[in-house]
Tab-separated table of C-alpha atoms in Angstrom:
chain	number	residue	atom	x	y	z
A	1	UNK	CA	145.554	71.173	100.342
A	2	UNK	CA	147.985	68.812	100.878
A	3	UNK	CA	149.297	65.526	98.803
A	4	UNK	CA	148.652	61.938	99.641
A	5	UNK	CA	152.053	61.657	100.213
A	6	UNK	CA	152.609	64.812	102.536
A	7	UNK	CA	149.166	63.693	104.860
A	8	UNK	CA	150.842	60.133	105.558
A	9	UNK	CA	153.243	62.065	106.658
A	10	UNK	CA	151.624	63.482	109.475
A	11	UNK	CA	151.319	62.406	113.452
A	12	UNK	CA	148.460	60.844	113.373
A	13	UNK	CA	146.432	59.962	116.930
A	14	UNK	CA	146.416	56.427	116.013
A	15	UNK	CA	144.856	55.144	119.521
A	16	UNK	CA	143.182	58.125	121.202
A	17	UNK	CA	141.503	57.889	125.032
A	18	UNK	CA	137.947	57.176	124.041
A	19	UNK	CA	137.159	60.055	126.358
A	20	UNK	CA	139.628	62.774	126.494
A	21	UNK	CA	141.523	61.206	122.809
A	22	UNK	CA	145.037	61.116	124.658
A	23	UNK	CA	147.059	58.811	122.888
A	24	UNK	CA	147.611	55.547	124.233
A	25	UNK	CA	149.455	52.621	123.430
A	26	UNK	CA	146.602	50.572	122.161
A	27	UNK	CA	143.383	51.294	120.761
A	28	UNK	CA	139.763	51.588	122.349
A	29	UNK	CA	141.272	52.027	125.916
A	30	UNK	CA	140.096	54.463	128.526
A	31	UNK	CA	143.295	56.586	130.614
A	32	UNK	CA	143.756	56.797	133.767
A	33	UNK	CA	143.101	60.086	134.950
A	34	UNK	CA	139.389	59.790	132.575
A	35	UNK	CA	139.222	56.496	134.584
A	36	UNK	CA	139.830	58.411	138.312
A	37	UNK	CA	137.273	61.248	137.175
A	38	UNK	CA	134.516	61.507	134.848
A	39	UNK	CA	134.732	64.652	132.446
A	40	UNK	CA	131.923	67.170	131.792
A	41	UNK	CA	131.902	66.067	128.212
A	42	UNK	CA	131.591	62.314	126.614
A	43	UNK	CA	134.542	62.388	124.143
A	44	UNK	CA	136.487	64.212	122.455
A	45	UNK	CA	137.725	63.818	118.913
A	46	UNK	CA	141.741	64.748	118.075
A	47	UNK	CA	142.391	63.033	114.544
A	48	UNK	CA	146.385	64.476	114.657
A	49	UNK	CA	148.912	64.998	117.263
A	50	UNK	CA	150.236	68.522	118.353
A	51	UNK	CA	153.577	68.031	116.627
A	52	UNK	CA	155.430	69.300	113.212
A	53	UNK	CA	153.850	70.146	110.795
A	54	UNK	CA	150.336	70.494	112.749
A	55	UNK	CA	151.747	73.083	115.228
A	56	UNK	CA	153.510	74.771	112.362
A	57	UNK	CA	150.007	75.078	110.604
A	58	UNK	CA	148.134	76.290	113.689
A	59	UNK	CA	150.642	79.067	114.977
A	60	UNK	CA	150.562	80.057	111.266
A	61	UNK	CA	146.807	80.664	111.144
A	62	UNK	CA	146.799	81.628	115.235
A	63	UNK	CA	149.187	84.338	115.618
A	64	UNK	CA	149.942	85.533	112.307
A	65	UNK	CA	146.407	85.748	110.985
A	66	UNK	CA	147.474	83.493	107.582
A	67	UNK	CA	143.525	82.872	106.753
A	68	UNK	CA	145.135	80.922	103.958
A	69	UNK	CA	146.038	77.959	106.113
A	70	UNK	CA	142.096	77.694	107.421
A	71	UNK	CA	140.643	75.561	104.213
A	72	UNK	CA	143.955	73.282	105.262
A	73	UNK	CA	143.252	73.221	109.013
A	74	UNK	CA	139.174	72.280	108.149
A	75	UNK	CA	140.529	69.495	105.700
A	76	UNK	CA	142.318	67.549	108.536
A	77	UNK	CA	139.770	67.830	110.941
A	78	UNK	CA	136.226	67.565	108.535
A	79	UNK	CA	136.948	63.234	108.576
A	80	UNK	CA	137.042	62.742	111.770
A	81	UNK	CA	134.127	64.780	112.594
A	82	UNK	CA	132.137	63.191	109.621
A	83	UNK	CA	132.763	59.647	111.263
A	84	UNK	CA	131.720	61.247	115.035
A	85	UNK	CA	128.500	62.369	113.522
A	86	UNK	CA	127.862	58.878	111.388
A	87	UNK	CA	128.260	57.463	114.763
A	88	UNK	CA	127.033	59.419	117.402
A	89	UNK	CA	125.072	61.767	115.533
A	90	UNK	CA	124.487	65.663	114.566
A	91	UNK	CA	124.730	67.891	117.439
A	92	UNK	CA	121.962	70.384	117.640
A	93	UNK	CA	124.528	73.095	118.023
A	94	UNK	CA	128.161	74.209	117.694
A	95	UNK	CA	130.291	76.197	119.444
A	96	UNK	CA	133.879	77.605	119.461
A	97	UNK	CA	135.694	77.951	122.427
A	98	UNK	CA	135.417	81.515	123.099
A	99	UNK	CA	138.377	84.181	123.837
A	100	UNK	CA	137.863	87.496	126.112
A	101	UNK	CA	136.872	90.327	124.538
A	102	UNK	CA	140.259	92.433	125.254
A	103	UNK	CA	142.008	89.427	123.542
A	104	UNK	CA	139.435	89.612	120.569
A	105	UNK	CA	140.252	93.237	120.166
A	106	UNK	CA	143.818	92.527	120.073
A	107	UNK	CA	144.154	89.494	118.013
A	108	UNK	CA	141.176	90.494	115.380
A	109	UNK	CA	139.415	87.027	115.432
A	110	UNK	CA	138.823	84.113	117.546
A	111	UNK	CA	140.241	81.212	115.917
A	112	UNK	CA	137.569	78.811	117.121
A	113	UNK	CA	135.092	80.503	115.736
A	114	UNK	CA	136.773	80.875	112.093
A	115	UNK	CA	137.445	77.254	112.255
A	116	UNK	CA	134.382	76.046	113.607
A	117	UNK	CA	132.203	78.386	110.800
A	118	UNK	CA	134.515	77.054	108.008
A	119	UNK	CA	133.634	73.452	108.942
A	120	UNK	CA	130.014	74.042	109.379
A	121	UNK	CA	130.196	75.098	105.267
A	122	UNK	CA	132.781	72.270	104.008
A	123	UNK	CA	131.418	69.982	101.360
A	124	UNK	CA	131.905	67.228	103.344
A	125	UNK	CA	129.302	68.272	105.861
A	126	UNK	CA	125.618	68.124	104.790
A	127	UNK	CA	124.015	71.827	104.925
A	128	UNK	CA	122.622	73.371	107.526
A	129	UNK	CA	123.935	70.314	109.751
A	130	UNK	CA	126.134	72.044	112.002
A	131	UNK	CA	124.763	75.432	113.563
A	132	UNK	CA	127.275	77.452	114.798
A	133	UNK	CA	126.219	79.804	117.666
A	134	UNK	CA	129.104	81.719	119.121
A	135	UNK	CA	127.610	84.172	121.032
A	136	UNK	CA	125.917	81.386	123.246
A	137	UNK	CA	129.508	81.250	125.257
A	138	UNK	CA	131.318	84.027	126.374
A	139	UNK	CA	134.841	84.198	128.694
A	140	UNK	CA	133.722	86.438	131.536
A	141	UNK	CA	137.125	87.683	132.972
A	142	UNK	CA	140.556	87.622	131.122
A	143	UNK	CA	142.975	85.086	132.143
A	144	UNK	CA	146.644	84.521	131.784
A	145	UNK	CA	147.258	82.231	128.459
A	146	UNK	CA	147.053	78.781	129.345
A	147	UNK	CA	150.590	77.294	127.382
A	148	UNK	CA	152.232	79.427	129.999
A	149	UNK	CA	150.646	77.845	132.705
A	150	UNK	CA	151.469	74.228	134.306
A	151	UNK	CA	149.050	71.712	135.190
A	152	UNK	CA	147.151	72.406	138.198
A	153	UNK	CA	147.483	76.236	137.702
A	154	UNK	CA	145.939	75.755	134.197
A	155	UNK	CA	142.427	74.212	135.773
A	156	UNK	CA	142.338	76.922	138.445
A	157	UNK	CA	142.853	79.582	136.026
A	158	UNK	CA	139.816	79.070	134.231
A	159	UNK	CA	137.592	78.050	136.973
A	160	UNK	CA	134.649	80.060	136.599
A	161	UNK	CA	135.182	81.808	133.441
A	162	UNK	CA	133.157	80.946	131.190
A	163	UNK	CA	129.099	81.602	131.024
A	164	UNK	CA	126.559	80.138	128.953
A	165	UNK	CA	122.881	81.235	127.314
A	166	UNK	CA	120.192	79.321	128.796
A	167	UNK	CA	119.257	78.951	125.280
A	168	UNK	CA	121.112	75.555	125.313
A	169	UNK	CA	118.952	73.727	127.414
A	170	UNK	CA	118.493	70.392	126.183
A	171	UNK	CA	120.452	70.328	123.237
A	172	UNK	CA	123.193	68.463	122.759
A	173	UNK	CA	126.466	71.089	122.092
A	174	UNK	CA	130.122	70.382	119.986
A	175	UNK	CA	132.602	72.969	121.021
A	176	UNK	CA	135.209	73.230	119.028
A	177	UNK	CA	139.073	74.368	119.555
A	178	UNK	CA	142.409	73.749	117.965
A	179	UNK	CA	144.389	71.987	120.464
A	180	UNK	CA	143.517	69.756	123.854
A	181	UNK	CA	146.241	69.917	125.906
A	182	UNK	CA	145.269	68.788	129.372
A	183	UNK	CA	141.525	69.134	128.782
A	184	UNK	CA	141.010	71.891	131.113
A	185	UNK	CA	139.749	74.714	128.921
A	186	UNK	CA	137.280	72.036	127.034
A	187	UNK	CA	136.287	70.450	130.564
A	188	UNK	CA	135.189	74.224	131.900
A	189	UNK	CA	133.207	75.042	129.100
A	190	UNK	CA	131.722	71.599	129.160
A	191	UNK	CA	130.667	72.116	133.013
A	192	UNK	CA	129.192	75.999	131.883
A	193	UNK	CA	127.376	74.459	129.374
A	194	UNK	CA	125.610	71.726	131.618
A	195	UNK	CA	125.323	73.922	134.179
A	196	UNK	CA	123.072	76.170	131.798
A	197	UNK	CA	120.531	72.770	130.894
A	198	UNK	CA	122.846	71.488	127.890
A	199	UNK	CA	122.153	67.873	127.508
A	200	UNK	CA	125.153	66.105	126.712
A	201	UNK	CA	128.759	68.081	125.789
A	202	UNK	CA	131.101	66.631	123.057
A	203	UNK	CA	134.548	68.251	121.771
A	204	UNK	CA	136.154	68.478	118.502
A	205	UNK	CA	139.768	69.467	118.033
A	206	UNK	CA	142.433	69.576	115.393
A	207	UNK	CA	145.530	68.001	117.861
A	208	UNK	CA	145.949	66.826	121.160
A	209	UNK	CA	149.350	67.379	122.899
A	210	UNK	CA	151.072	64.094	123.173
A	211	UNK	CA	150.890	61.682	126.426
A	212	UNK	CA	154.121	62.369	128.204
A	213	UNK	CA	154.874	59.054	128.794
């Protein structure tokens, strides 16, 4: 999708939190805010930086529906999840972050979920190794978008939003989303999913947003 060229060109997450993948200024370092509290899941992976051209890309495929720009999105992300699996292992299940219903309807797709199901059948991934399950996770009540939101309004807006199938008990669960901002979307699914008998959370991401300071 893109040239050699072009993808050295991009802002890459060169020394990512080895929990939550924010970028620090050296590599295998834990920050401080995973340091002061433990997240729901064990680590997140973020191979790129939410930045031009990646946020170009993403509000391509996100709010104008260009399904062309998928295949692209699933070639910068399909690496670094190779290399989590090598190490960590397969997860017995995916899932996409999931949108409310009444946002569904309106947008015409969840975005997780195409991304998430387009990864699950790249050519880098061996078959059947990733099962995707998106109906296990559902968004109960609708919330206000969280890029509108600030910091502390973003975790208490989805506080309790998010429900799980006890069908996940024991397994060990990849949710997958686009961006990782402040890690408060993947942290409440992570909590819904361990609160339903999942056995260990991981997340995998396109971009996180860049450390402020």
């Amino acid at each position: 999708p893109l040239c050699r060229a072009c993808e050295l060109e991009l802002p890459s997450n060169q020394h990512p939190c080895q929990v939550c993948a924010l970028d620090l200024a050296s590599p295998d370092l834990i920050c401080m805010d995973c340091q002061r509290q433990a997240r729901s899941f064990t680590h997140c992976v973020a191979p790129w930086l939410y930045g031009k051209p990646i946020s170009t890309f993403l509000k391509q495929f996100k709010f104008t529906a260009d399904m062309h720009v998928l295949p692209l999105l699933s070639h910068l992300l399909v690496n670094a999840i190779r290399q989590d699996i090598e190490t960590h292992g397969a997860p017995d299940l995916v899932l996409p972050v999931p949108i409310h219903w009444w946002r569904l309807v309106r947008r015409g797709f969840n975005h997780a979920e195409l991304l998430a199901k387009d990864l699950s059948s790249h050519p880098s991934i061996h078959p059947c190794q990733l099962q995707v399950k998106p109906s296990w996770c559902k968004k109960i009540r609708l919330t206000a978008a969280q890029h509108d939101l600030g910091l502390a309004q973003r975790k208490s807006n989805l506080a309790g939003v998010f429900s799980c199938d006890d069908r996940v008990a024991g397994l060990s669960v990849a949710i997958v989303d686009d961006v990782i901002t402040t890690g408060a979307t993947a942290e409440n699914v992570s909590c819904a999913l361990l609160a339903a008998g999942a056995q260990q959370v991981r997340v995998w991401c396109l971009a996180r947003t860049p450390n402020p300071s």
